[in-house]
Amino acid sequence: MNTYIHISPTPLNIQSCIDLVMSPSCGGIDVFIGTVRDATKGKQVLRLEFEAYEKMAVSEMQKLADRAMQQWPVQKVVIHHRTGVLQVGEVPVVIAVAAAHRDAAFEACRFLIDTLKQTVPIWKKEVFEDGEVWVSATP
Amino acid sequence: MTVTILAFGIAKDIFGASSIDIELPADALASDLKLLLEDKYPRLKQIRSYLLAVNNEYANDDLVLDSRDEIAVIPPVSGG
């Protein structure tokens, strides 16, 4: 198995994502770690709340991993996403890509996080001191 | 036919529930359901956009719906 997709309400293990893609035939691993930022447009964020349409999100993430494997000479792909309430500094997403050579790993990793943000049915709510807002939902 | 619509993110707030039942004519299209939902929940028209997913795939407007379909309203996603 060369792709590993997972959605979890518990903290993500970054090292285990790296271990999953580690391979003797790969010369490089590219890792993207998303972290909860403490502010949006200058406004302090208290926490984020992530919600997923889990079955479809897993299937969309699998499609992305398969596309990355087809488009670039990469050997292993991990996409792990967290759900639930996350505090500032916690990790909502980890993507790891292993390839024989680094160009493919960098490009595929960038494609995966950029496209995940556009197509995978997961939503985040930003909670501020004076209210909360579903990110990207309103014009 | 009665279909159950799952709602996520801001759609859940708009419906006031994580799922709702809607009565549709037989052979209704995805676009028919959208019009009905927008009529019943006008706030749906104020969000940036939304899509329907049918059986875990994004659906085109001309898709014919079935009472056994798993249907979901997908507001703009914001994972990552």
XYZ file of N, CA and C in Angstrom, chain A residues 50-53 55-56 59-60 63 81 92-93 113 116-124 134-139, chain B residues 6-13 46-49 53 55-58 70-80:
168
model
N -13.022 21.981 13.745
C -13.058 21.322 12.433
C -14.162 20.275 12.396
N -14.879 20.289 11.265
C -15.930 19.299 11.061
C -15.711 18.660 9.693
N -15.901 17.366 9.576
C -15.699 16.687 8.293
C -16.940 15.884 7.919
N -17.225 15.806 6.628
C -18.163 14.812 6.091
C -17.257 13.622 5.825
N -16.923 10.261 5.424
C -16.826 9.246 4.369
C -16.382 9.892 3.054
N -17.019 11.035 2.719
C -16.683 11.694 1.457
C -15.293 12.334 1.527
N -12.804 9.765 0.820
C -12.792 9.405 -0.598
C -12.163 10.510 -1.456
N -12.423 11.783 -1.123
C -11.798 12.888 -1.880
C -10.287 12.943 -1.633
N -8.689 10.310 -3.696
C -8.580 10.736 -5.102
C -7.350 11.622 -5.301
N -5.830 14.149 8.579
C -6.525 15.383 8.944
C -7.220 15.193 10.280
N -3.823 20.614 12.516
C -5.001 20.052 11.862
C -4.688 19.120 10.694
N -3.526 19.288 10.053
C -3.264 18.459 8.869
C -1.770 18.163 8.735
N -1.822 19.831 -0.641
C -2.403 20.755 0.355
C -3.272 21.804 -0.344
N -6.496 19.977 -1.465
C -7.284 19.584 -0.283
C -8.134 20.755 0.193
N -7.514 21.937 0.229
C -8.230 23.121 0.716
C -9.384 23.519 -0.193
N -9.347 23.063 -1.468
C -10.400 23.439 -2.417
C -11.514 22.399 -2.541
N -11.198 21.113 -2.346
C -12.169 20.084 -2.716
C -12.610 19.146 -1.593
N -11.839 19.027 -0.533
C -12.174 18.006 0.476
C -13.203 18.575 1.460
N -14.326 17.857 1.655
C -15.402 18.392 2.511
C -15.070 18.369 4.006
N -14.262 19.345 4.374
C -13.911 19.598 5.770
C -14.087 21.109 5.982
N -14.611 21.476 7.139
C -14.895 22.888 7.412
C -14.267 23.303 8.723
N -13.804 24.572 8.763
C -13.312 25.072 10.049
C -14.039 26.338 10.453
N -17.695 30.593 10.208
C -17.263 29.493 9.333
C -16.369 30.092 8.251
N -15.135 29.638 8.167
C -14.161 30.222 7.251
C -14.601 30.009 5.800
N -14.507 31.082 5.000
C -14.810 31.070 3.552
C -16.288 30.926 3.210
N -17.164 30.833 4.223
C -18.559 30.505 3.921
C -19.326 31.678 3.326
N -19.004 32.905 3.759
C -19.792 34.050 3.309
C -18.910 34.990 2.479
N -19.536 35.746 1.543
C -18.753 36.626 0.675
C -18.042 37.734 1.456
N -28.136 15.733 4.384
C -27.156 15.979 5.443
C -26.614 17.389 5.292
N -26.323 18.033 6.415
C -25.809 19.407 6.361
C -24.544 19.525 7.197
N -23.600 20.292 6.674
C -22.322 20.506 7.367
C -21.994 21.986 7.398
N -21.092 22.352 8.321
C -20.611 23.729 8.392
C -21.762 24.704 8.521
N -21.697 25.774 7.730
C -22.700 26.830 7.860
C -24.091 26.334 7.453
N -24.154 25.295 6.602
C -25.459 24.758 6.190
C -26.194 24.155 7.386
N -25.433 23.573 8.293
C -26.033 23.000 9.500
C -26.661 24.113 10.348
N -25.966 25.252 10.422
C -26.520 26.402 11.156
C -27.790 26.915 10.480
N -27.304 33.409 0.487
C -26.384 34.456 0.935
C -24.978 33.941 1.192
N -24.798 32.618 1.213
C -23.434 32.123 1.385
C -22.732 32.169 0.035
N -21.403 32.056 0.062
C -20.605 32.286 -1.146
C -21.019 31.338 -2.281
N -21.228 30.082 -1.947
C -21.630 29.071 -2.931
C -21.905 27.798 -2.144
N -23.672 16.967 -2.764
C -22.964 15.707 -2.963
C -24.010 14.598 -2.920
N -24.260 10.454 -2.846
C -23.483 9.227 -2.638
C -21.980 9.502 -2.631
N -21.620 10.543 -1.905
C -20.213 10.894 -1.668
C -19.456 11.404 -2.885
N -20.200 11.855 -3.917
C -19.554 12.490 -5.070
C -20.230 13.835 -5.316
N -19.434 14.840 -5.714
C -20.043 16.115 -6.096
C -21.006 15.887 -7.262
N -27.708 9.091 -0.750
C -27.211 9.876 0.389
C -26.857 11.257 -0.145
N -27.613 12.258 0.294
C -27.466 13.607 -0.263
C -26.946 14.540 0.821
N -25.999 15.391 0.446
C -25.450 16.340 1.428
C -25.291 17.712 0.796
N -25.505 18.738 1.606
C -25.214 20.114 1.185
C -23.787 20.435 1.602
N -22.984 20.853 0.610
C -21.565 21.116 0.850
C -21.293 22.610 0.679
N -21.266 23.365 1.769
C -20.903 24.794 1.654
C -19.399 24.899 1.360
N -18.888 26.115 1.081
C -17.466 26.248 0.747
C -16.589 25.540 1.785
N -15.688 24.694 1.299
C -14.869 23.908 2.228
C -13.708 24.763 2.745
N -13.172 24.405 3.885
C -12.095 25.205 4.480
C -11.187 24.351 5.361
N -10.897 23.137 4.881
C -10.003 22.267 5.638
C -8.555 22.727 5.519
N -7.670 21.963 6.140
C -6.241 22.255 6.069
C -5.792 23.190 7.167
